[in-house]
Structures are given as structure tokens and as C-alpha cells.
mmCIF file of C-alpha atoms in Angstrom:
data_model
loop_
_atom_site.group_PDB
_atom_site.id
_atom_site.type_symbol
_atom_site.label_atom_id
_atom_site.label_comp_id
_atom_site.label_asym_id
_atom_site.label_seq_id
_atom_site.Cartn_x
_atom_site.Cartn_y
_atom_site.Cartn_z
ATOM 1 C CA MET A 13 -81.110 78.285 101.953
ATOM 2 C CA GLY A 14 -84.564 79.924 101.824
ATOM 3 C CA LEU A 15 -87.756 78.082 100.793
ATOM 4 C CA LEU A 16 -87.968 79.914 97.340
ATOM 5 C CA ASP A 17 -84.254 78.906 96.551
ATOM 6 C CA TYR A 18 -85.202 75.384 97.515
ATOM 7 C CA PHE A 19 -87.758 75.191 94.774
ATOM 8 C CA ARG A 20 -85.509 76.988 92.421
ATOM 9 C CA SER A 21 -82.609 74.831 92.741
ATOM 10 C CA SER A 22 -84.451 71.527 92.631
ATOM 11 C CA GLN A 23 -85.880 72.795 89.052
ATOM 12 C CA ALA A 24 -82.603 73.867 87.642
ATOM 13 C CA LYS A 25 -80.098 71.023 86.920
ATOM 14 C CA ASN A 26 -77.500 71.118 89.828
ATOM 15 C CA SER A 27 -73.929 71.494 88.608
ATOM 16 C CA ALA A 28 -72.539 68.873 90.697
ATOM 17 C CA GLY A 29 -74.765 66.143 89.288
ATOM 18 C CA VAL A 30 -73.505 67.170 85.909
ATOM 19 C CA ALA A 31 -69.854 67.085 86.986
ATOM 20 C CA LYS A 32 -70.446 63.663 88.313
ATOM 21 C CA GLU A 33 -72.022 62.337 85.181
ATOM 22 C CA ARG A 34 -69.431 63.791 82.926
ATOM 23 C CA LEU A 35 -66.475 62.373 85.179
ATOM 24 C CA GLN A 36 -68.172 58.910 85.425
ATOM 25 C CA ILE A 37 -68.121 58.746 81.521
ATOM 26 C CA LEU A 38 -64.564 60.276 81.100
ATOM 27 C CA VAL A 39 -62.949 58.149 83.761
ATOM 28 C CA ALA A 40 -64.586 54.988 82.508
ATOM 29 C CA HIS A 41 -63.103 55.916 79.122
ATOM 30 C CA ASP A 42 -59.684 56.817 80.259
ATOM 31 C CA ARG A 43 -59.425 53.283 82.195
ATOM 32 C CA ALA A 44 -60.473 51.432 79.295
ATOM 33 C CA VAL A 45 -57.754 53.009 77.197
ATOM 34 C CA ARG A 46 -55.105 52.641 79.944
ATOM 35 C CA GLY A 47 -54.719 48.928 79.809
ATOM 36 C CA ARG A 48 -54.322 48.888 76.006
ATOM 37 C CA PRO A 49 -51.019 48.002 74.416
ATOM 38 C CA SER A 50 -49.695 50.864 72.709
ATOM 39 C CA TYR A 51 -49.496 49.269 69.288
ATOM 40 C CA LEU A 52 -53.136 48.881 68.756
ATOM 41 C CA PRO A 53 -53.686 51.945 66.479
ATOM 42 C CA GLN A 54 -50.728 50.841 64.228
ATOM 43 C CA LEU A 55 -52.014 47.332 64.120
ATOM 44 C CA GLN A 56 -55.480 48.621 63.041
ATOM 45 C CA GLN A 57 -53.904 50.759 60.357
ATOM 46 C CA GLU A 58 -51.825 47.976 58.979
ATOM 47 C CA ILE A 59 -54.616 45.410 58.864
ATOM 48 C CA LEU A 60 -56.830 48.082 57.149
ATOM 49 C CA GLU A 61 -54.067 48.454 54.444
ATOM 50 C CA VAL A 62 -53.739 44.709 53.907
ATOM 51 C CA ILE A 63 -57.505 44.279 53.506
ATOM 52 C CA ARG A 64 -57.737 47.235 51.204
ATOM 53 C CA LYS A 65 -55.391 45.572 48.854
ATOM 54 C CA TYR A 66 -58.032 42.973 48.137
ATOM 55 C CA VAL A 67 -61.494 44.386 49.063
ATOM 56 C CA ASP A 68 -62.575 47.922 48.695
ATOM 57 C CA VAL A 69 -63.709 48.688 52.181
ATOM 58 C CA ASP A 70 -64.177 52.066 53.998
ATOM 59 C CA LEU A 71 -61.556 53.816 55.987
ATOM 60 C CA ASP A 72 -63.410 52.832 59.418
ATOM 61 C CA ALA A 73 -64.047 49.349 58.121
ATOM 62 C CA VAL A 74 -61.700 47.759 60.601
ATOM 63 C CA SER A 75 -62.296 48.119 64.400
ATOM 64 C CA VAL A 76 -59.930 46.831 66.963
ATOM 65 C CA ASN A 77 -61.246 46.232 70.554
ATOM 66 C CA TYR A 78 -59.239 45.160 73.441
ATOM 67 C CA GLU A 79 -60.644 44.003 76.618
ATOM 68 C CA GLN A 80 -59.057 42.852 79.778
ATOM 69 C CA GLU A 81 -60.772 40.392 81.928
ATOM 70 C CA ASP A 82 -59.790 38.677 85.262
ATOM 71 C CA GLU A 83 -57.614 35.771 83.566
ATOM 72 C CA ARG A 84 -57.257 36.550 80.105
ATOM 73 C CA GLU A 85 -56.891 39.511 77.445
ATOM 74 C CA VAL A 86 -59.334 39.598 74.491
ATOM 75 C CA LEU A 87 -58.420 41.249 71.310
ATOM 76 C CA GLU A 88 -61.337 41.625 69.138
ATOM 77 C CA LEU A 89 -61.126 42.305 65.474
ATOM 78 C CA ASN A 90 -64.212 43.365 63.482
ATOM 79 C CA ILE A 91 -64.031 43.894 59.875
ATOM 80 C CA VAL A 92 -67.154 45.153 57.872
ATOM 81 C CA ILE A 93 -66.946 43.926 54.360
ATOM 82 C CA PRO A 94 -69.461 45.578 51.757
ATOM 83 C CA ASP A 95 -72.616 43.641 50.777
ATOM 84 C CA ALA A 96 -72.148 43.593 47.072
ATOM 85 C CA PRO A 97 -68.853 42.157 46.162
ATOM 86 C CA HIS A 98 -66.893 44.600 44.199
ATOM 87 C CA ALA A 99 -64.412 43.708 41.559
ATOM 88 C CA SER A 100 -61.430 42.273 43.384
ATOM 89 C CA HIS A 101 -58.072 43.876 43.093
ATOM 90 C CA ALA A 102 -56.505 40.395 43.698
ATOM 91 C CA PRO A 103 -55.079 38.626 40.772
ATOM 92 C CA MET B 19 -37.483 50.077 108.228
ATOM 93 C CA ALA B 20 -39.238 53.414 107.104
ATOM 94 C CA ARG B 21 -42.367 53.583 105.377
ATOM 95 C CA ILE B 22 -42.333 55.592 102.277
ATOM 96 C CA ILE B 23 -45.306 57.966 101.646
ATOM 97 C CA VAL B 24 -45.915 59.801 98.454
ATOM 98 C CA ILE B 25 -48.287 62.838 98.369
ATOM 99 C CA THR B 26 -49.497 63.047 94.910
ATOM 100 C CA SER B 27 -52.348 64.374 92.783
ATOM 101 C CA GLY B 28 -51.404 65.065 89.202
ATOM 102 C CA LYS B 29 -53.188 68.485 89.269
ATOM 103 C CA GLY B 30 -51.274 71.464 90.690
ATOM 104 C CA GLY B 31 -52.684 73.749 93.653
ATOM 105 C CA VAL B 32 -54.747 71.137 95.136
ATOM 106 C CA GLY B 33 -52.680 71.048 98.489
ATOM 107 C CA LYS B 34 -49.847 68.462 98.069
ATOM 108 C CA THR B 35 -47.411 70.639 99.955
ATOM 109 C CA THR B 36 -49.790 71.816 102.503
ATOM 110 C CA THR B 37 -50.544 68.148 103.140
ATOM 111 C CA SER B 38 -46.932 67.087 103.160
ATOM 112 C CA ALA B 39 -46.124 69.551 105.716
ATOM 113 C CA ALA B 40 -48.995 68.806 107.875
ATOM 114 C CA LEU B 41 -48.670 65.106 107.741
ATOM 115 C CA ALA B 42 -45.061 65.147 108.542
ATOM 116 C CA MET B 43 -45.490 67.537 111.324
ATOM 117 C CA GLY B 44 -48.367 65.244 112.834
ATOM 118 C CA LEU B 45 -46.368 62.095 112.550
ATOM 119 C CA ALA B 46 -43.405 63.746 114.135
ATOM 120 C CA GLN B 47 -45.410 65.229 116.850
ATOM 121 C CA ARG B 48 -46.549 61.754 117.684
ATOM 122 C CA GLY B 49 -43.055 60.575 118.229
ATOM 123 C CA LYS B 50 -42.161 59.199 114.780
ATOM 124 C CA ARG B 51 -38.933 59.978 113.382
ATOM 125 C CA THR B 52 -39.985 61.696 110.051
ATOM 126 C CA VAL B 53 -38.309 63.361 107.067
ATOM 127 C CA VAL B 54 -40.244 65.302 104.418
ATOM 128 C CA ILE B 55 -38.567 65.489 101.144
ATOM 129 C CA ASP B 56 -39.382 68.210 98.418
ATOM 130 C CA PHE B 57 -39.218 66.434 94.776
ATOM 131 C CA ASP B 58 -40.247 69.638 92.965
ATOM 132 C CA VAL B 59 -36.835 70.435 91.574
ATOM 133 C CA GLY B 60 -36.516 73.975 90.125
ATOM 134 C CA LEU B 61 -39.768 75.129 91.973
ATOM 135 C CA ARG B 62 -39.096 74.399 95.559
ATOM 136 C CA ASN B 63 -41.750 75.307 98.075
ATOM 137 C CA LEU B 64 -41.886 72.904 100.908
ATOM 138 C CA ASP B 65 -39.162 74.985 102.691
ATOM 139 C CA LEU B 66 -41.531 77.923 102.605
ATOM 140 C CA ILE B 67 -44.446 76.150 103.822
ATOM 141 C CA MET B 68 -42.374 74.634 106.594
ATOM 142 C CA GLY B 69 -40.843 78.034 107.482
ATOM 143 C CA CYS B 70 -37.248 76.908 107.033
ATOM 144 C CA GLU B 71 -36.360 78.654 103.762
ATOM 145 C CA ARG B 72 -33.546 80.618 105.208
ATOM 146 C CA ARG B 73 -31.800 77.563 106.540
ATOM 147 C CA VAL B 74 -31.321 75.831 103.192
ATOM 148 C CA VAL B 75 -27.841 75.216 102.506
ATOM 149 C CA TYR B 76 -27.493 72.011 100.652
ATOM 150 C CA ASP B 77 -30.390 70.142 98.896
ATOM 151 C CA PHE B 78 -31.544 66.883 97.772
ATOM 152 C CA ILE B 79 -29.794 67.078 94.422
ATOM 153 C CA ASN B 80 -26.473 67.796 96.215
ATOM 154 C CA VAL B 81 -26.901 64.596 98.287
ATOM 155 C CA ILE B 82 -27.823 62.610 94.985
ATOM 156 C CA ASN B 83 -24.664 63.910 93.365
ATOM 157 C CA GLN B 84 -22.691 63.158 96.535
ATOM 158 C CA GLU B 85 -21.578 66.891 96.788
ATOM 159 C CA ALA B 86 -22.987 66.961 100.325
ATOM 160 C CA ASN B 87 -23.944 64.289 102.816
ATOM 161 C CA LEU B 88 -27.529 63.683 104.343
ATOM 162 C CA ASN B 89 -26.598 65.488 107.598
ATOM 163 C CA GLN B 90 -25.416 68.470 105.943
ATOM 164 C CA ALA B 91 -28.553 68.796 103.771
ATOM 165 C CA LEU B 92 -31.312 67.771 106.385
ATOM 166 C CA ILE B 93 -32.836 70.668 108.083
ATOM 167 C CA ARG B 94 -34.106 69.946 111.595
ATOM 168 C CA ASP B 95 -37.489 71.509 112.445
ATOM 169 C CA LYS B 96 -37.237 73.995 115.399
ATOM 170 C CA ARG B 97 -40.573 73.085 116.697
ATOM 171 C CA CYS B 98 -40.429 69.464 116.673
ATOM 172 C CA ASP B 99 -37.236 67.239 117.337
ATOM 173 C CA HIS B 100 -38.410 64.279 115.371
ATOM 174 C CA LEU B 101 -38.815 66.314 112.026
ATOM 175 C CA TYR B 102 -36.554 66.883 109.370
ATOM 176 C CA VAL B 103 -36.874 68.618 106.034
ATOM 177 C CA LEU B 104 -34.818 67.785 102.669
ATOM 178 C CA PRO B 105 -35.341 70.777 100.451
ATOM 179 C CA ALA B 106 -35.309 70.557 96.711
ATOM 180 C CA SER B 107 -32.722 72.155 94.491
ATOM 181 C CA GLN B 108 -33.964 75.543 93.039
ATOM 182 C CA THR B 109 -31.526 75.697 90.221
ATOM 183 C CA ARG B 110 -30.803 72.247 89.078
ATOM 184 C CA ASP B 111 -32.522 70.591 86.335
ATOM 185 C CA LYS B 112 -35.072 67.945 87.247
ATOM 186 C CA ASP B 113 -33.395 65.223 85.365
ATOM 187 C CA ALA B 114 -30.749 65.160 88.241
ATOM 188 C CA LEU B 115 -33.246 63.051 90.013
ATOM 189 C CA THR B 116 -32.044 59.856 88.873
ATOM 190 C CA LYS B 117 -33.666 56.451 89.980
ATOM 191 C CA GLU B 118 -30.528 55.148 91.384
ATOM 192 C CA GLY B 119 -29.712 58.358 93.264
ATOM 193 C CA VAL B 120 -33.130 58.809 94.673
ATOM 194 C CA GLY B 121 -33.234 54.973 95.646
ATOM 195 C CA ARG B 122 -29.753 55.555 97.393
ATOM 196 C CA VAL B 123 -31.022 58.380 99.408
ATOM 197 C CA LEU B 124 -34.127 56.848 100.513
ATOM 198 C CA GLU B 125 -32.340 53.745 101.454
ATOM 199 C CA GLU B 126 -29.917 55.678 103.659
ATOM 200 C CA LEU B 127 -32.857 57.603 105.205
ATOM 201 C CA ALA B 128 -34.743 54.492 105.745
ATOM 202 C CA GLN B 129 -32.040 53.388 108.288
ATOM 203 C CA SER B 130 -32.795 56.196 110.692
ATOM 204 C CA TYR B 131 -36.497 57.270 110.136
ATOM 205 C CA ASP B 132 -39.886 55.790 110.614
ATOM 206 C CA PHE B 133 -41.460 57.668 107.796
ATOM 207 C CA ILE B 134 -40.407 59.379 104.677
ATOM 208 C CA VAL B 135 -42.899 61.660 103.262
ATOM 209 C CA CYS B 136 -42.301 62.628 99.662
ATOM 210 C CA ASP B 137 -43.952 65.731 98.314
ATOM 211 C CA SER B 138 -44.426 65.201 94.539
ATOM 212 C CA PRO B 139 -44.467 68.037 91.992
ATOM 213 C CA ALA B 140 -47.631 68.578 89.903
ATOM 214 C CA GLY B 141 -47.965 66.747 86.456
ATOM 215 C CA ILE B 142 -46.939 63.311 85.644
ATOM 216 C CA GLU B 143 -43.372 64.064 84.388
ATOM 217 C CA HIS B 144 -40.192 62.795 85.692
ATOM 218 C CA GLY B 145 -40.324 64.550 89.113
ATOM 219 C CA ALA B 146 -43.631 63.185 89.809
ATOM 220 C CA THR B 147 -42.861 59.628 88.751
ATOM 221 C CA MET B 148 -39.685 59.610 90.815
ATOM 222 C CA ALA B 149 -41.664 60.893 93.854
ATOM 223 C CA MET B 150 -43.978 57.923 93.779
ATOM 224 C CA TYR B 151 -41.504 55.273 92.329
ATOM 225 C CA TYR B 152 -40.374 53.944 95.811
ATOM 226 C CA ALA B 153 -43.574 54.592 97.618
ATOM 227 C CA ASP B 154 -45.234 52.094 100.095
ATOM 228 C CA ASP B 155 -48.345 54.321 100.457
ATOM 229 C CA ALA B 156 -49.747 57.102 98.348
ATOM 230 C CA ILE B 157 -52.082 59.828 99.407
ATOM 231 C CA VAL B 158 -53.911 61.076 96.525
ATOM 232 C CA VAL B 159 -54.844 64.652 97.249
ATOM 233 C CA THR B 160 -57.950 65.711 95.198
ATOM 234 C CA ASN B 161 -60.174 68.685 95.093
ATOM 235 C CA PRO B 162 -63.963 68.093 94.408
ATOM 236 C CA GLU B 163 -63.837 69.376 91.141
ATOM 237 C CA VAL B 164 -63.876 67.726 87.695
ATOM 238 C CA SER B 165 -60.069 68.191 86.395
ATOM 239 C CA SER B 166 -58.693 67.268 89.821
ATOM 240 C CA VAL B 167 -60.722 64.123 90.085
ATOM 241 C CA ARG B 168 -59.742 62.996 86.560
ATOM 242 C CA ASP B 169 -56.034 63.854 87.188
ATOM 243 C CA SER B 170 -56.101 61.721 90.342
ATOM 244 C CA ASP B 171 -57.509 58.894 88.553
ATOM 245 C CA ARG B 172 -54.724 59.158 85.902
ATOM 246 C CA MET B 173 -52.286 59.149 88.770
ATOM 247 C CA LEU B 174 -53.778 55.993 90.303
ATOM 248 C CA GLY B 175 -53.229 54.235 87.000
ATOM 249 C CA ILE B 176 -49.580 55.333 86.997
ATOM 250 C CA LEU B 177 -49.231 54.135 90.378
ATOM 251 C CA SER B 178 -50.439 50.627 89.687
ATOM 252 C CA SER B 179 -48.292 50.121 86.701
ATOM 253 C CA ARG B 180 -45.123 52.192 87.088
ATOM 254 C CA SER B 181 -44.131 52.054 90.848
ATOM 255 C CA ARG B 182 -41.261 49.846 91.970
ATOM 256 C CA ARG B 183 -43.941 47.667 93.763
ATOM 257 C CA ALA B 184 -45.855 47.166 90.663
ATOM 258 C CA GLU B 185 -42.563 46.542 88.634
ATOM 259 C CA ASN B 186 -41.544 43.886 91.099
ATOM 260 C CA SER B 187 -44.970 42.425 91.441
ATOM 261 C CA ASP B 188 -44.833 43.206 95.133
ATOM 262 C CA GLU B 189 -47.955 43.981 97.316
ATOM 263 C CA PRO B 190 -49.419 47.013 95.593
ATOM 264 C CA VAL B 191 -48.896 50.572 97.004
ATOM 265 C CA ARG B 192 -51.608 51.444 99.440
ATOM 266 C CA GLU B 193 -53.703 54.175 98.109
ATOM 267 C CA PHE B 194 -55.749 56.676 100.120
ATOM 268 C CA LEU B 195 -57.850 59.627 99.144
ATOM 269 C CA LEU B 196 -57.579 62.940 100.835
ATOM 270 C CA LEU B 197 -60.250 65.298 99.617
ATOM 271 C CA THR B 198 -59.096 68.950 100.290
ATOM 272 C CA ARG B 199 -60.780 72.341 99.920
ATOM 273 C CA TYR B 200 -64.140 70.873 100.664
ATOM 274 C CA ASN B 201 -67.014 73.245 101.110
ATOM 275 C CA ALA B 202 -69.894 71.585 102.844
ATOM 276 C CA GLU B 203 -72.245 74.346 101.850
ATOM 277 C CA ARG B 204 -71.847 74.199 98.252
ATOM 278 C CA VAL B 205 -72.072 70.412 98.472
ATOM 279 C CA GLU B 206 -75.539 70.748 100.264
ATOM 280 C CA ILE B 207 -76.870 73.039 97.434
ATOM 281 C CA GLY B 208 -75.591 70.813 94.714
ATOM 282 C CA GLU B 209 -72.819 73.114 93.514
ATOM 283 C CA MET B 210 -69.786 70.833 94.353
ATOM 284 C CA LEU B 211 -69.134 67.053 94.135
ATOM 285 C CA SER B 212 -69.708 65.510 97.556
ATOM 286 C CA VAL B 213 -67.259 63.211 99.222
ATOM 287 C CA GLU B 214 -69.421 60.253 98.366
ATOM 288 C CA ASP B 215 -69.473 61.279 94.722
ATOM 289 C CA VAL B 216 -65.759 61.437 94.387
ATOM 290 C CA GLN B 217 -65.258 58.041 96.435
ATOM 291 C CA GLU B 218 -67.813 56.480 93.974
ATOM 292 C CA ILE B 219 -65.823 57.590 90.897
ATOM 293 C CA LEU B 220 -62.167 56.841 92.417
ATOM 294 C CA SER B 221 -63.207 53.823 94.615
ATOM 295 C CA LEU B 222 -60.490 54.820 97.206
ATOM 296 C CA ASN B 223 -60.083 54.500 100.969
ATOM 297 C CA LEU B 224 -60.975 57.777 102.347
ATOM 298 C CA LEU B 225 -58.198 59.174 104.628
ATOM 299 C CA GLY B 226 -59.956 62.446 105.330
ATOM 300 C CA VAL B 227 -61.746 65.600 104.110
ATOM 301 C CA ILE B 228 -60.015 68.855 104.724
ATOM 302 C CA PRO B 229 -62.576 71.842 104.548
ATOM 303 C CA GLU B 230 -61.667 74.938 102.509
ATOM 304 C CA SER B 231 -60.213 77.170 105.236
ATOM 305 C CA LYS B 232 -58.842 80.546 105.785
ATOM 306 C CA ALA B 233 -56.384 78.906 108.222
ATOM 307 C CA VAL B 234 -54.505 77.361 105.162
ATOM 308 C CA LEU B 235 -53.295 80.583 103.711
ATOM 309 C CA ASN B 236 -52.651 82.140 107.182
ATOM 310 C CA ALA B 237 -50.462 79.238 107.969
ATOM 311 C CA SER B 238 -48.478 79.326 104.737
ATOM 312 C CA ASN B 239 -48.036 83.128 105.016
ATOM 313 C CA SER B 240 -46.323 82.545 108.335
ATOM 314 C CA GLY B 241 -44.426 79.202 107.395
ATOM 315 C CA ILE B 242 -46.368 77.153 110.070
ATOM 316 C CA PRO B 243 -47.764 73.821 109.053
ATOM 317 C CA VAL B 244 -51.584 74.303 109.373
ATOM 318 C CA ILE B 245 -51.790 71.153 111.650
ATOM 319 C CA LEU B 246 -50.307 73.384 114.389
ATOM 320 C CA ASP B 247 -53.171 75.660 114.303
ATOM 321 C CA ARG B 248 -55.211 73.586 116.564
ATOM 322 C CA GLU B 249 -58.156 76.013 116.810
ATOM 323 C CA SER B 250 -58.629 75.842 113.074
ATOM 324 C CA ASP B 251 -61.113 73.421 111.164
ATOM 325 C CA ALA B 252 -58.245 72.490 108.744
ATOM 326 C CA GLY B 253 -55.781 72.004 111.510
ATOM 327 C CA GLN B 254 -58.066 69.585 113.314
ATOM 328 C CA ALA B 255 -59.023 67.765 110.131
ATOM 329 C CA TYR B 256 -55.419 67.166 109.488
ATOM 330 C CA GLY B 257 -54.951 65.999 113.072
ATOM 331 C CA ASP B 258 -57.670 63.346 112.335
ATOM 332 C CA VAL B 259 -55.792 62.441 109.154
ATOM 333 C CA VAL B 260 -52.644 61.569 110.957
ATOM 334 C CA SER B 261 -54.680 59.621 113.512
ATOM 335 C CA ARG B 262 -56.368 57.598 110.828
ATOM 336 C CA TYR B 263 -53.129 57.018 108.960
ATOM 337 C CA LEU B 264 -51.662 55.517 112.093
ATOM 338 C CA GLY B 265 -54.628 53.143 112.240
ATOM 339 C CA GLU B 266 -56.904 54.866 114.762
ATOM 340 C CA GLU B 267 -60.725 54.846 114.114
ATOM 341 C CA VAL B 268 -61.575 58.409 113.936
ATOM 342 C CA PRO B 269 -65.114 59.619 112.713
ATOM 343 C CA HIS B 270 -65.121 61.982 109.658
ATOM 344 C CA ARG B 271 -65.739 65.699 110.374
ATOM 345 C CA PHE B 272 -66.388 68.793 108.465
ATOM 346 C CA ILE B 273 -68.374 66.941 105.794
ATOM 347 C CA HIS B 274 -71.676 68.316 106.651
ATOM 348 C CA THR B 275 -72.877 71.860 107.331
ATOM 349 C CA GLU B 276 -73.767 72.659 110.896
ATOM 350 C CA LYS B 277 -77.393 71.815 111.330
ATOM 351 C CA LYS B 278 -79.879 74.643 111.564
ATOM 352 C CA GLY B 279 -83.215 74.973 113.174
ATOM 353 C CA PHE B 280 -86.068 74.016 111.024
ATOM 354 C CA LEU B 281 -87.570 77.602 110.919
ATOM 355 C CA SER B 282 -84.173 79.244 110.169
ATOM 356 C CA ARG B 283 -83.699 76.805 107.314
ATOM 357 C CA ILE B 284 -87.025 77.910 105.655
ATOM 358 C CA PHE B 285 -86.719 81.604 106.347
ATOM 359 C CA ARG B 286 -83.284 82.613 106.553
ATOM 360 C CA GLY B 287 -80.976 80.160 104.545
#
């Protein structure tokens, strides 16, 4: 590599660096999904349906998060309920 | 008792069969009784790379279906007495690879061999999962390229959850990284992931780095495992891989470009 190329390549973003960055994000995501039980999406859907019977929440109001730690598994359920209480569908 | 090694990758075309042929030949040359099995049913290629394609009579599926016995199907390598090839079937459906059948054949081979090298097909379908199911060791062949690295990581996930060792909660499969088609010049100018980059992402024990080399195509053209080309960089790199696999400490080579003088670096490149 000549001197001129050296300056040129240090300015332009090098593609191996881009590849590494993309892979790190992708692999971390793949691994997080890998350990998850396969019933999670359905669980999320059914919980949402139950809540929507009583409270008028958005379609993305329920988030299910699953984490595996050394000794235990954590299933985290997060439901966002709107600020102003709407008229309830419940009897 | 034999050690079962799977050569796997997820992605196709990264060098699994080249590696299987080289590793099996290298182990056999060191006096280890070795058999190399082609698991790519329907697309057999190991026999071509080993140069024994005209001697195939019976195949792996025939043995599984008990239409032939192992002695009829095994092809003895003409260059090395300790090496045998068990070819895949070219015509049968890959579902013919049953877990019980594969297990039975491997068990029989384990009586009389030191190493059983399983050449996995690409993908994560049945053939690939059968090739890795009984493995004691896995060599994950990876190119320094995004899709190959990602697929390797996926394969590692499958190994750690769906191998026999994982199912029986035995000691896990030993996993090794083999980086192939490595181009040190392109790594140096930032156009290719470096061996450190790939290791950082996959966190695997590095078994070796095989440089991108004309010797690999020349070897496959003539049906000679590239490890027999001792003059070539790839042949020597595979030789190092075999030594390392057998527990020798061998420094890694072909990772860096040859050092140039200061002036030639500046003016010529």
C-alpha cells in the first residue's frame, strides 16, 4: 500500500470494520432469540387479547421479554395501560 | 473407542469437504486409523475430492439399509493405508439417514477406527443435523465474511442444543474454529474481517487459518487432498491444523502478510 493509499483508506470507512459492527449486533440478537421458548409470540398474542377485553390498549401494549441468567430464567411481562381510564368493556 | 469429528459450517462453499479430506488424510498419515464419511446424500462430492469416485460400489445408505456391509462399502485410500472413505449415496433421498441407522454404522466403525470424520452437507436440514448429532468434536469451517460467520454462530447454537451430548447432558461437544480462504493482504487494508474479529464474535478455540490459495483448486481438480501438496501454503496450514488437533503446540502461520521494507511500503505498496 502506497503512502497516498494509506491516507485515502484511513479516511474512508473500512468495510471490515462495518462488517464486524453489523455482525456483532446481528449475532447478539440471534443468540438472544435462540434460547427463547417457542410459545412466546403466542403467549404475547393471547395476553393482549385478554387485556383488550377489559381495557382499550394498543396492539403493541404488551411486551414479553425472556432472559436467561446463570441459575434462572426470567419472563418479564410489560403492559402499557393508557393514562386516562377509558370506559371499560367489563360488566 | 473412536473420536467422532464433524466438519460443519451452515453456509455452503466455505471448504467443508476440502477440510474433511485434508484432515482425514493428515490423521491417517500420522498412523491414526481414520474413516471419512460423506453425509451429503444426493450431492456426494467427497469421493471426487479424495480421487476415488470411480471406485464407489456401495455407499453409506446401502450400509444403513443393510443392503451391503461396511467392508463392501468402505474404499481404502491408495495413498495411505490407514485411510478409508465411506461415500454418500447419489440417488437416495436424504431421509434415508435415520438416527438409528447412522448410530449403528458409527458404532460399528468405532470398533476399528481411531477417528471418524463426518463431512456435513451445507444448511441446517436433516443431513447436517445427522452429521453433527453423534459428534464428540466439531470443526466449524468459516470464511471471514458476514454470512458465513453468522451461519457458523447458528450452527454452534444447534450443536449446543441438539447433539447427542447435549441431549444426554454429557460433556459438551468440543468446538473449534477453522478460518478458511483467508486473505492477509485484504485484512491488512481493512477489506476483510481479521482472525481476531471472527474469534471475538464467535469466541471459539482457533484450530487454524487456511489462506486463500490456488493450491486448493489444483488439488480438487486432480482428486488429491490439498494436505498432500506440501509445497503449498494451504497444504502446510492443514498440516499445522492436524498437529494442533492432536494436541501439539504449533504457532499460527499465514495470518500476516510478509513483512516488507519500510521504503517499499511507502513507495510501492
